């Protein structure tokens, strides 16, 4: 036996195959690929950036350190410094020697400065044998030894640190050098060293080699950084020497705690630190999470674009494949139109490989038309069997308009996407045809009322809120037998004649019970009421009511002493009463 697949399962299968699964896989794979690629590139960028900057800074700082060693390399530099530290320079007792020493020192240092980088701004010498804070500066842009009397160098932290280091070079962060006396602020960073006379082993003074801040700025500006990321140069105290963006004290504190990830009030940073060789300084690269998200947003845009393309293609494919669902409905409607015109030879094409709900309906419809055709043929062949043929035809006849409208309703539900309602309605129609196509001439009241419930639910699919109904059965009447399809014509008449000609709603109430009616005895009573348009009872006698006549004849054939009555009031509604004696009680 072939397995029947419902519409719901088919549509879910199409959705997952053509839309959900490709989108999920595509988004996941793209996100994974690009995220991994971005992380790899970011790591390489961090490493290369920090290494390049640290090497450039190391070259500059090494050159400043070599300049600070000039007194130990050149005697013409050391000798004037010793003379200045002795105090004879300031006394000026021998003006010629003072002039000679100053010229020798100036010429030697200017020569050294000219051979160095252009960013080296000058050299400051501070003798240790000095009580009045006098210092001496040689400026790159101005020849001559300039005496500075108003600069308190002994109050500077780098001076005291240089004394403590006893000849080792120390590095001073960016600061303003006021002793240059330029019209604009002069910001420099420096290498400071305590100078000692190699012969006498006595301290001569502290030499300070200054370099312009733009050295660091130029190095940093040559580095391509993301908009919110920060590259900072920190000294040994975790203070900023230079940075591409302002770094708050809160972030500096977190960096000093060696946190790999730090958060500010509006961003998160991934920290990479590189030590600058032979210095206590560090390079800190702060990668902004905002920038990471900005770059990964491209991934999402691509995923969305591909998702739209995938969805469009899937929708086109779905439209094509959905024809396999719509075509059977169209075939059924086409066959029903031919049947409506009297062509009972019309057949619904059936795919032998298919076994879905529409195939079941098509087979049932083909069987029904075949039976109708056989019953009609039997009427012409045998006059004596006319009554029996009419009985069979009535049992298996369903108004084509009803099925036509019902199937049109199915198409509408499919287009609206009401898959669950469509599935339930198809099951109802399948059960309805299974009931009408059975060979039994009789049915129980419970089966007949169940059929009515399915029939009215399908009619409600068409009329919606305009149609409401209520069906009840007394337990004592459920198993009593009656002719099959006895009540359905009455309900159909109530809808066609009591509701359709107007836009007013209708309520149909059908109920059955057993009662004792003397002198007949125990009887089954079936009552159908509606509050529709009603009709003039005088017209019932004038017009030919085929459906009512058939009910009367079938009741007479089934139980000769059965009773059938219709009462109607114009604009108030109609009530039908059927009384059938119960045999064998």
Tab-separated table of C-alpha atoms in Angstrom, residues 102-572:
chain	number	residue	atom	x	y	z
A	102	UNK	CA	82.734	77.159	23.689
A	103	UNK	CA	83.699	77.175	20.008
A	104	UNK	CA	85.258	73.700	20.176
A	105	UNK	CA	82.185	72.262	21.911
A	106	UNK	CA	79.768	74.040	19.566
A	107	UNK	CA	81.552	73.032	16.401
A	108	UNK	CA	81.902	69.425	17.473
A	109	UNK	CA	78.258	69.057	18.564
A	110	UNK	CA	76.928	70.902	15.489
A	111	UNK	CA	78.923	68.533	13.344
A	112	UNK	CA	77.375	65.596	15.204
A	113	UNK	CA	73.893	67.126	14.901
A	114	UNK	CA	74.249	67.731	11.157
A	115	UNK	CA	75.244	64.120	10.662
A	116	UNK	CA	72.188	62.939	12.602
A	117	UNK	CA	68.521	62.952	11.609
A	118	UNK	CA	66.817	66.255	10.937
A	119	UNK	CA	64.345	65.613	13.755
A	120	UNK	CA	67.086	65.932	16.442
A	121	UNK	CA	66.428	69.452	17.723
A	122	UNK	CA	69.343	70.022	20.078
A	123	UNK	CA	71.493	68.999	23.072
A	124	UNK	CA	71.166	70.311	26.624
A	125	UNK	CA	74.090	70.002	29.073
A	126	UNK	CA	73.571	70.370	32.839
A	127	UNK	CA	76.823	70.375	34.878
A	128	UNK	CA	76.642	68.595	38.209
A	129	UNK	CA	79.010	71.129	39.857
A	130	UNK	CA	76.413	73.828	39.614
A	131	UNK	CA	74.526	75.597	42.369
A	132	UNK	CA	72.578	78.143	40.316
A	133	UNK	CA	70.772	75.731	37.847
A	134	UNK	CA	72.700	77.084	34.876
A	135	UNK	CA	72.485	74.838	31.827
A	136	UNK	CA	73.782	75.067	28.264
A	137	UNK	CA	71.946	74.256	25.076
A	138	UNK	CA	73.041	73.852	21.479
A	139	UNK	CA	70.173	74.252	19.025
A	140	UNK	CA	70.228	72.628	15.638
A	141	UNK	CA	68.776	75.679	13.927
A	142	UNK	CA	71.096	78.170	15.667
A	143	UNK	CA	74.864	77.998	16.038
A	144	UNK	CA	76.503	78.838	19.317
A	145	UNK	CA	76.369	77.728	22.921
A	146	UNK	CA	73.447	79.344	24.680
A	147	UNK	CA	73.461	79.715	28.454
A	148	UNK	CA	70.094	79.050	30.208
A	149	UNK	CA	69.609	80.499	33.678
A	150	UNK	CA	65.862	80.267	34.204
A	151	UNK	CA	65.312	76.543	33.722
A	152	UNK	CA	65.099	74.464	36.908
A	153	UNK	CA	66.230	71.146	35.479
A	154	UNK	CA	66.898	69.656	38.882
A	155	UNK	CA	63.135	69.579	39.498
A	156	UNK	CA	62.600	67.325	36.479
A	157	UNK	CA	62.032	63.622	37.155
A	158	UNK	CA	64.206	62.558	34.231
A	159	UNK	CA	67.199	64.464	35.706
A	160	UNK	CA	66.973	62.695	39.032
A	161	UNK	CA	66.432	59.378	37.303
A	162	UNK	CA	69.561	59.914	35.158
A	163	UNK	CA	71.621	60.561	38.331
A	164	UNK	CA	70.312	57.330	39.809
A	165	UNK	CA	71.113	55.302	36.698
A	166	UNK	CA	74.793	56.300	36.998
A	167	UNK	CA	75.600	56.613	33.299
A	168	UNK	CA	72.892	54.394	31.803
A	169	UNK	CA	70.619	56.034	29.256
A	170	UNK	CA	67.061	56.821	30.265
A	171	UNK	CA	64.183	57.865	28.022
A	172	UNK	CA	62.000	60.864	28.664
A	173	UNK	CA	58.440	60.868	27.244
A	174	UNK	CA	57.075	63.686	25.127
A	175	UNK	CA	57.219	67.003	26.994
A	176	UNK	CA	57.527	70.708	26.282
A	177	UNK	CA	61.137	71.988	26.171
A	178	UNK	CA	60.768	75.585	27.335
A	179	UNK	CA	64.509	76.291	27.192
A	180	UNK	CA	64.447	76.537	23.378
A	181	UNK	CA	62.543	79.823	23.678
A	182	UNK	CA	60.859	79.465	20.309
A	183	UNK	CA	57.725	81.403	19.392
A	184	UNK	CA	55.788	78.136	19.366
A	185	UNK	CA	55.721	75.285	21.935
A	186	UNK	CA	58.499	72.805	21.342
A	187	UNK	CA	57.441	69.246	22.212
A	188	UNK	CA	60.258	66.728	22.311
A	189	UNK	CA	61.175	63.328	23.653
A	190	UNK	CA	64.714	62.739	24.888
A	191	UNK	CA	67.530	60.420	25.834
A	192	UNK	CA	69.221	61.513	29.079
A	193	UNK	CA	72.548	60.235	30.394
A	194	UNK	CA	74.939	61.057	33.248
A	195	UNK	CA	78.424	61.839	31.822
A	196	UNK	CA	81.570	60.727	33.672
A	197	UNK	CA	85.175	61.738	32.983
A	198	UNK	CA	86.867	58.499	31.941
A	199	UNK	CA	90.223	59.696	33.280
A	200	UNK	CA	89.304	61.117	36.673
A	201	UNK	CA	86.174	58.952	37.061
A	202	UNK	CA	84.349	62.061	38.214
A	203	UNK	CA	80.846	63.079	37.180
A	204	UNK	CA	80.811	65.878	34.652
A	205	UNK	CA	77.108	66.498	34.135
A	206	UNK	CA	73.914	65.268	32.520
A	207	UNK	CA	73.483	65.451	28.765
A	208	UNK	CA	70.020	65.488	27.219
A	209	UNK	CA	69.523	64.832	23.487
A	210	UNK	CA	66.128	66.051	22.239
A	211	UNK	CA	64.144	64.860	19.222
A	212	UNK	CA	60.985	66.467	17.875
A	213	UNK	CA	57.663	64.804	18.630
A	214	UNK	CA	56.859	64.601	14.919
A	215	UNK	CA	59.289	61.664	14.613
A	216	UNK	CA	56.787	59.470	16.444
A	217	UNK	CA	53.809	61.141	14.746
A	218	UNK	CA	55.259	60.464	11.292
A	219	UNK	CA	55.902	56.829	12.148
A	220	UNK	CA	52.372	56.396	13.483
A	221	UNK	CA	50.780	58.234	10.544
A	222	UNK	CA	52.380	55.802	8.122
A	223	UNK	CA	50.460	52.988	9.783
A	224	UNK	CA	47.017	52.180	8.377
A	225	UNK	CA	44.612	51.704	11.270
A	226	UNK	CA	40.871	51.110	11.425
A	227	UNK	CA	38.822	54.195	12.434
A	228	UNK	CA	38.313	53.380	16.121
A	229	UNK	CA	41.468	51.366	16.802
A	230	UNK	CA	44.318	52.967	18.745
A	231	UNK	CA	48.113	52.644	18.536
A	232	UNK	CA	49.834	54.020	21.631
A	233	UNK	CA	53.406	54.316	22.864
A	234	UNK	CA	53.691	53.910	26.647
A	235	UNK	CA	56.622	54.590	28.945
A	236	UNK	CA	57.780	52.458	31.852
A	237	UNK	CA	55.090	53.988	34.076
A	238	UNK	CA	52.308	53.104	31.615
A	239	UNK	CA	51.898	56.755	30.718
A	240	UNK	CA	51.155	57.768	27.160
A	241	UNK	CA	54.151	59.054	25.207
A	242	UNK	CA	52.134	59.294	21.995
A	243	UNK	CA	48.876	57.805	20.685
A	244	UNK	CA	46.769	58.043	17.553
A	245	UNK	CA	43.676	58.710	19.681
A	246	UNK	CA	43.218	59.914	23.227
A	247	UNK	CA	43.422	57.084	25.759
A	248	UNK	CA	41.565	57.535	29.031
A	249	UNK	CA	43.101	56.822	32.424
A	250	UNK	CA	40.560	54.046	32.909
A	251	UNK	CA	41.821	52.228	29.830
A	252	UNK	CA	45.451	52.786	30.813
A	253	UNK	CA	44.748	51.256	34.187
A	254	UNK	CA	43.207	48.180	32.551
A	255	UNK	CA	46.154	47.912	30.149
A	256	UNK	CA	48.573	48.015	33.097
A	257	UNK	CA	46.674	45.053	34.559
A	258	UNK	CA	47.626	43.044	31.452
A	259	UNK	CA	44.007	42.486	30.375
A	260	UNK	CA	43.689	40.999	26.903
A	261	UNK	CA	40.225	42.480	26.432
A	262	UNK	CA	39.179	45.807	27.912
A	263	UNK	CA	35.892	47.680	27.767
A	264	UNK	CA	35.116	51.376	27.673
A	265	UNK	CA	31.735	53.015	27.980
A	266	UNK	CA	31.116	52.773	24.228
A	267	UNK	CA	33.498	50.145	22.825
A	268	UNK	CA	35.498	46.991	23.495
A	269	UNK	CA	39.196	46.651	22.622
A	270	UNK	CA	41.429	43.625	21.976
A	271	UNK	CA	44.915	44.377	23.318
A	272	UNK	CA	48.264	43.469	21.718
A	273	UNK	CA	51.516	44.639	23.344
A	274	UNK	CA	55.015	44.788	21.832
A	275	UNK	CA	58.120	45.721	23.851
A	276	UNK	CA	60.599	48.050	22.137
A	277	UNK	CA	64.030	46.408	22.457
A	278	UNK	CA	66.621	48.117	24.681
A	279	UNK	CA	64.020	50.543	26.032
A	280	UNK	CA	61.425	50.370	28.822
A	281	UNK	CA	58.761	51.593	26.396
A	282	UNK	CA	55.936	49.515	24.987
A	283	UNK	CA	53.735	49.679	21.907
A	284	UNK	CA	50.074	48.924	22.571
A	285	UNK	CA	47.645	48.175	19.759
A	286	UNK	CA	43.983	48.468	20.772
A	287	UNK	CA	41.780	46.802	18.155
A	288	UNK	CA	38.238	48.200	18.248
A	289	UNK	CA	35.333	45.770	18.288
A	290	UNK	CA	33.293	48.439	16.488
A	291	UNK	CA	35.649	48.193	13.541
A	292	UNK	CA	35.445	44.406	13.598
A	293	UNK	CA	31.660	44.619	13.474
A	294	UNK	CA	31.834	47.186	10.683
A	295	UNK	CA	33.906	44.824	8.582
A	296	UNK	CA	31.804	41.785	9.433
A	297	UNK	CA	28.662	43.745	8.526
A	298	UNK	CA	29.749	43.256	4.934
A	299	UNK	CA	29.389	39.547	5.553
A	300	UNK	CA	25.804	40.047	6.649
A	301	UNK	CA	25.016	42.208	3.626
A	302	UNK	CA	26.409	39.551	1.328
A	303	UNK	CA	24.486	36.853	3.194
A	304	UNK	CA	21.267	38.867	2.927
A	305	UNK	CA	21.821	39.500	-0.771
A	306	UNK	CA	22.525	35.844	-1.461
A	307	UNK	CA	19.548	34.947	0.738
A	308	UNK	CA	17.277	37.135	-1.413
A	309	UNK	CA	18.662	35.581	-4.579
A	310	UNK	CA	18.231	32.112	-3.110
A	311	UNK	CA	14.710	32.930	-1.962
A	312	UNK	CA	13.782	34.278	-5.408
A	313	UNK	CA	15.108	31.184	-7.143
A	314	UNK	CA	13.404	28.959	-4.594
A	315	UNK	CA	10.128	30.817	-5.096
A	316	UNK	CA	10.340	30.347	-8.861
A	317	UNK	CA	11.055	26.662	-8.439
A	318	UNK	CA	8.276	26.421	-5.883
A	319	UNK	CA	5.843	28.020	-8.331
A	320	UNK	CA	6.751	25.406	-10.905
A	321	UNK	CA	6.542	22.463	-8.543
A	322	UNK	CA	3.317	23.732	-6.958
A	323	UNK	CA	1.605	23.158	-10.293
A	324	UNK	CA	1.651	19.503	-9.358
A	325	UNK	CA	-0.792	20.444	-6.622
A	326	UNK	CA	-2.889	22.954	-8.576
A	327	UNK	CA	-3.223	20.920	-11.781
A	328	UNK	CA	-5.198	18.060	-10.165
A	329	UNK	CA	-7.642	20.636	-8.791
A	330	UNK	CA	-8.040	22.197	-12.225
A	331	UNK	CA	-8.607	18.760	-13.754
A	332	UNK	CA	-11.317	18.010	-11.199
A	333	UNK	CA	-13.020	21.372	-11.837
A	334	UNK	CA	-12.868	20.813	-15.617
A	335	UNK	CA	-14.436	17.368	-15.255
A	336	UNK	CA	-17.123	18.765	-12.954
A	337	UNK	CA	-18.058	21.424	-15.543
A	338	UNK	CA	-18.518	18.696	-18.155
A	339	UNK	CA	-20.610	16.671	-15.705
A	340	UNK	CA	-22.679	19.782	-14.989
A	341	UNK	CA	-23.519	19.945	-18.700
A	342	UNK	CA	-24.606	16.294	-18.639
A	343	UNK	CA	-21.422	14.614	-19.887
A	344	UNK	CA	-21.144	11.692	-17.487
A	345	UNK	CA	-18.395	10.167	-19.632
A	346	UNK	CA	-15.998	12.865	-18.418
A	347	UNK	CA	-13.109	11.498	-16.366
A	348	UNK	CA	-10.494	13.136	-14.168
A	349	UNK	CA	-6.941	12.246	-15.327
A	350	UNK	CA	-5.131	10.265	-12.628
A	351	UNK	CA	-1.387	9.861	-12.259
A	352	UNK	CA	-0.816	6.168	-11.487
A	353	UNK	CA	2.341	7.050	-9.510
A	354	UNK	CA	0.492	9.460	-7.208
A	355	UNK	CA	-1.513	8.523	-4.141
A	356	UNK	CA	-2.223	11.884	-2.473
A	357	UNK	CA	-5.554	13.379	-1.373
A	358	UNK	CA	-6.443	14.759	-4.796
A	359	UNK	CA	-5.875	11.356	-6.337
A	360	UNK	CA	-8.298	9.868	-3.821
A	361	UNK	CA	-10.895	12.559	-4.656
A	362	UNK	CA	-10.365	12.061	-8.390
A	363	UNK	CA	-10.811	8.310	-8.080
A	364	UNK	CA	-13.920	8.767	-5.969
A	365	UNK	CA	-15.344	11.257	-8.485
A	366	UNK	CA	-14.628	8.929	-11.385
A	367	UNK	CA	-16.272	6.065	-9.523
A	368	UNK	CA	-19.261	8.274	-8.750
A	369	UNK	CA	-19.758	9.326	-12.393
A	370	UNK	CA	-19.333	5.734	-13.498
A	371	UNK	CA	-22.025	4.615	-11.089
A	372	UNK	CA	-24.308	7.450	-12.154
A	373	UNK	CA	-23.798	6.496	-15.756
A	374	UNK	CA	-24.580	2.839	-15.014
A	375	UNK	CA	-27.693	3.781	-13.025
A	376	UNK	CA	-28.998	6.012	-15.809
A	377	UNK	CA	-28.343	3.287	-18.396
A	378	UNK	CA	-30.185	0.735	-16.261
A	379	UNK	CA	-33.299	2.959	-16.282
A	380	UNK	CA	-33.468	2.738	-20.071
A	381	UNK	CA	-32.807	-0.979	-20.127
A	382	UNK	CA	-35.366	-2.105	-17.540
A	383	UNK	CA	-38.548	-0.221	-16.724
A	384	UNK	CA	-39.259	-2.613	-13.878
A	385	UNK	CA	-36.037	-1.519	-12.144
A	386	UNK	CA	-36.756	2.186	-12.475
A	387	UNK	CA	-37.559	2.777	-8.812
A	388	UNK	CA	-34.429	0.979	-7.641
A	389	UNK	CA	-32.252	2.843	-10.164
A	390	UNK	CA	-33.605	6.197	-8.972
A	391	UNK	CA	-32.885	5.210	-5.398
A	392	UNK	CA	-29.268	4.343	-6.212
A	393	UNK	CA	-28.785	7.531	-8.232
A	394	UNK	CA	-30.116	9.655	-5.403
A	395	UNK	CA	-27.760	7.992	-2.977
A	396	UNK	CA	-24.676	8.721	-5.036
A	397	UNK	CA	-25.623	12.135	-6.412
A	398	UNK	CA	-23.807	15.209	-5.128
A	399	UNK	CA	-24.502	18.643	-6.570
A	400	UNK	CA	-21.620	19.486	-8.955
A	401	UNK	CA	-21.983	23.146	-8.022
A	402	UNK	CA	-21.152	22.212	-4.429
A	403	UNK	CA	-17.988	20.355	-5.409
A	404	UNK	CA	-17.067	23.058	-7.930
A	405	UNK	CA	-17.354	25.791	-5.311
A	406	UNK	CA	-15.595	23.643	-2.712
A	407	UNK	CA	-12.615	23.020	-4.966
A	408	UNK	CA	-12.462	26.700	-5.830
A	409	UNK	CA	-12.316	27.298	-2.112
A	410	UNK	CA	-9.399	24.851	-1.877
A	411	UNK	CA	-7.478	26.861	-4.476
A	412	UNK	CA	-8.110	30.054	-2.527
A	413	UNK	CA	-6.900	28.461	0.723
A	414	UNK	CA	-3.752	27.216	-1.023
A	415	UNK	CA	-2.975	30.709	-2.345
A	416	UNK	CA	-3.614	32.276	1.049
A	417	UNK	CA	-1.265	29.793	2.683
A	418	UNK	CA	-3.954	28.351	5.049
A	419	UNK	CA	-2.375	24.923	4.819
A	420	UNK	CA	-3.934	23.401	7.949
A	421	UNK	CA	-7.467	24.516	6.986
A	422	UNK	CA	-6.909	23.230	3.444
A	423	UNK	CA	-5.737	19.854	4.732
A	424	UNK	CA	-8.711	19.522	7.094
A	425	UNK	CA	-11.157	20.489	4.331
A	426	UNK	CA	-9.703	17.954	1.888
A	427	UNK	CA	-10.047	15.232	4.518
A	428	UNK	CA	-13.675	16.315	5.052
A	429	UNK	CA	-14.393	16.150	1.298
A	430	UNK	CA	-12.664	12.768	1.037
A	431	UNK	CA	-14.788	11.366	3.849
A	432	UNK	CA	-17.900	12.881	2.220
A	433	UNK	CA	-17.201	11.107	-1.079
A	434	UNK	CA	-16.314	7.868	0.700
A	435	UNK	CA	-19.711	7.995	2.370
A	436	UNK	CA	-21.651	8.787	-0.801
A	437	UNK	CA	-19.833	6.188	-2.860
A	438	UNK	CA	-20.472	3.286	-0.520
A	439	UNK	CA	-22.864	0.632	-1.836
A	440	UNK	CA	-25.077	0.601	1.242
A	441	UNK	CA	-28.627	1.856	0.739
A	442	UNK	CA	-29.201	2.507	4.407
A	443	UNK	CA	-27.281	4.367	7.055
A	444	UNK	CA	-27.505	5.085	10.766
A	445	UNK	CA	-28.587	8.499	11.991
A	446	UNK	CA	-25.140	8.987	13.560
A	447	UNK	CA	-23.470	8.349	10.172
A	448	UNK	CA	-25.954	10.569	8.356
A	449	UNK	CA	-25.457	13.430	10.825
A	450	UNK	CA	-21.708	13.027	10.622
A	451	UNK	CA	-22.047	13.378	6.850
A	452	UNK	CA	-24.176	16.500	7.367
A	453	UNK	CA	-21.507	17.979	9.649
A	454	UNK	CA	-18.831	17.476	6.978
A	455	UNK	CA	-21.133	18.848	4.263
A	456	UNK	CA	-21.982	21.973	6.279
A	457	UNK	CA	-18.353	22.538	7.291
A	458	UNK	CA	-17.397	22.564	3.594
A	459	UNK	CA	-20.282	24.917	2.835
A	460	UNK	CA	-19.076	27.143	5.673
A	461	UNK	CA	-15.707	27.242	3.936
A	462	UNK	CA	-17.496	29.123	1.137
A	463	UNK	CA	-19.965	31.233	3.109
A	464	UNK	CA	-17.877	31.783	6.266
A	465	UNK	CA	-19.798	33.783	8.900
A	466	UNK	CA	-22.990	33.862	6.851
A	467	UNK	CA	-23.585	30.213	7.678
A	468	UNK	CA	-23.798	28.720	11.165
A	469	UNK	CA	-25.322	25.441	12.246
A	470	UNK	CA	-25.930	23.106	15.144
A	471	UNK	CA	-26.367	19.317	14.985
A	472	UNK	CA	-27.446	17.157	17.928
A	473	UNK	CA	-28.505	13.512	18.292
A	474	UNK	CA	-30.210	11.884	21.197
A	475	UNK	CA	-28.254	8.805	22.279
A	476	UNK	CA	-31.325	6.597	21.842
A	477	UNK	CA	-31.542	7.554	18.147
A	478	UNK	CA	-27.906	7.201	17.093
A	479	UNK	CA	-28.127	3.603	15.809
A	480	UNK	CA	-31.545	3.845	14.129
A	481	UNK	CA	-31.397	3.296	10.356
A	482	UNK	CA	-32.721	5.661	7.699
A	483	UNK	CA	-32.241	5.987	3.912
A	484	UNK	CA	-28.837	7.360	3.140
A	485	UNK	CA	-28.651	11.029	2.063
A	486	UNK	CA	-32.170	11.668	3.298
A	487	UNK	CA	-31.560	14.959	5.116
A	488	UNK	CA	-28.845	16.487	2.940
A	489	UNK	CA	-31.275	17.785	0.240
A	490	UNK	CA	-33.222	19.658	2.933
A	491	UNK	CA	-30.073	21.321	4.221
A	492	UNK	CA	-28.992	22.107	0.660
A	493	UNK	CA	-32.390	23.713	-0.075
A	494	UNK	CA	-32.076	25.811	3.078
A	495	UNK	CA	-28.741	27.166	1.836
A	496	UNK	CA	-29.752	27.650	-1.815
A	497	UNK	CA	-33.232	29.056	-1.292
A	498	UNK	CA	-33.070	30.364	2.256
A	499	UNK	CA	-29.699	32.165	2.213
A	500	UNK	CA	-28.101	32.606	-1.234
A	501	UNK	CA	-30.724	34.996	-2.733
A	502	UNK	CA	-29.928	37.533	0.027
A	503	UNK	CA	-26.911	38.774	1.947
A	504	UNK	CA	-28.372	37.778	5.323
A	505	UNK	CA	-26.801	35.055	7.489
A	506	UNK	CA	-28.615	31.826	8.259
A	507	UNK	CA	-28.654	29.421	11.211
A	508	UNK	CA	-29.501	25.758	10.553
A	509	UNK	CA	-30.494	23.518	13.456
A	510	UNK	CA	-30.753	19.744	12.908
A	511	UNK	CA	-31.569	17.319	15.704
A	512	UNK	CA	-32.940	13.800	16.122
A	513	UNK	CA	-34.540	11.928	19.009
A	514	UNK	CA	-36.874	9.018	19.720
A	515	UNK	CA	-40.307	9.332	21.229
A	516	UNK	CA	-43.489	7.304	21.743
A	517	UNK	CA	-46.316	8.437	19.458
A	518	UNK	CA	-49.610	6.569	19.875
A	519	UNK	CA	-50.983	4.779	17.982
A	520	UNK	CA	-47.770	4.369	15.854
A	521	UNK	CA	-45.516	3.452	18.744
A	522	UNK	CA	-41.780	4.229	19.105
A	523	UNK	CA	-40.667	6.648	16.390
A	524	UNK	CA	-37.525	8.440	15.274
A	525	UNK	CA	-38.105	12.163	14.893
A	526	UNK	CA	-35.777	14.287	12.763
A	527	UNK	CA	-36.280	18.049	12.672
A	528	UNK	CA	-34.427	20.564	10.500
A	529	UNK	CA	-35.029	24.279	11.090
A	530	UNK	CA	-33.564	27.421	9.616
A	531	UNK	CA	-34.141	31.155	10.014
A	532	UNK	CA	-33.648	31.954	6.327
A	533	UNK	CA	-35.881	33.679	3.805
A	534	UNK	CA	-38.665	31.103	3.938
A	535	UNK	CA	-41.303	30.895	1.205
A	536	UNK	CA	-45.033	31.079	0.532
A	537	UNK	CA	-46.588	27.692	1.258
A	538	UNK	CA	-48.959	28.182	-1.683
A	539	UNK	CA	-46.020	28.068	-4.072
A	540	UNK	CA	-45.076	24.616	-2.763
A	541	UNK	CA	-48.181	23.145	-4.417
A	542	UNK	CA	-47.825	25.080	-7.671
A	543	UNK	CA	-44.146	24.403	-8.338
A	544	UNK	CA	-42.515	21.050	-9.012
A	545	UNK	CA	-40.220	20.307	-6.061
A	546	UNK	CA	-38.128	17.352	-7.270
A	547	UNK	CA	-36.016	17.115	-4.133
A	548	UNK	CA	-39.010	17.121	-1.763
A	549	UNK	CA	-40.842	14.603	-3.946
A	550	UNK	CA	-37.825	12.285	-3.896
A	551	UNK	CA	-37.672	12.452	-0.087
A	552	UNK	CA	-41.354	11.568	0.162
A	553	UNK	CA	-40.954	8.649	-2.260
A	554	UNK	CA	-37.861	7.302	-0.510
A	555	UNK	CA	-39.532	7.500	2.871
A	556	UNK	CA	-42.557	5.652	1.479
A	557	UNK	CA	-40.312	2.940	0.026
A	558	UNK	CA	-38.392	2.645	3.308
A	559	UNK	CA	-41.352	2.824	5.737
A	560	UNK	CA	-44.795	3.123	4.161
A	561	UNK	CA	-46.215	4.728	7.311
A	562	UNK	CA	-43.448	7.393	7.605
A	563	UNK	CA	-44.427	11.055	7.841
A	564	UNK	CA	-42.825	14.110	6.202
A	565	UNK	CA	-43.983	17.723	6.572
A	566	UNK	CA	-42.658	21.195	5.676
A	567	UNK	CA	-43.726	24.445	7.312
A	568	UNK	CA	-42.453	27.851	6.160
A	569	UNK	CA	-43.201	31.522	6.767
A	570	UNK	CA	-41.920	34.136	4.372
A	571	UNK	CA	-38.925	36.071	5.805
A	572	UNK	CA	-39.023	33.967	9.010
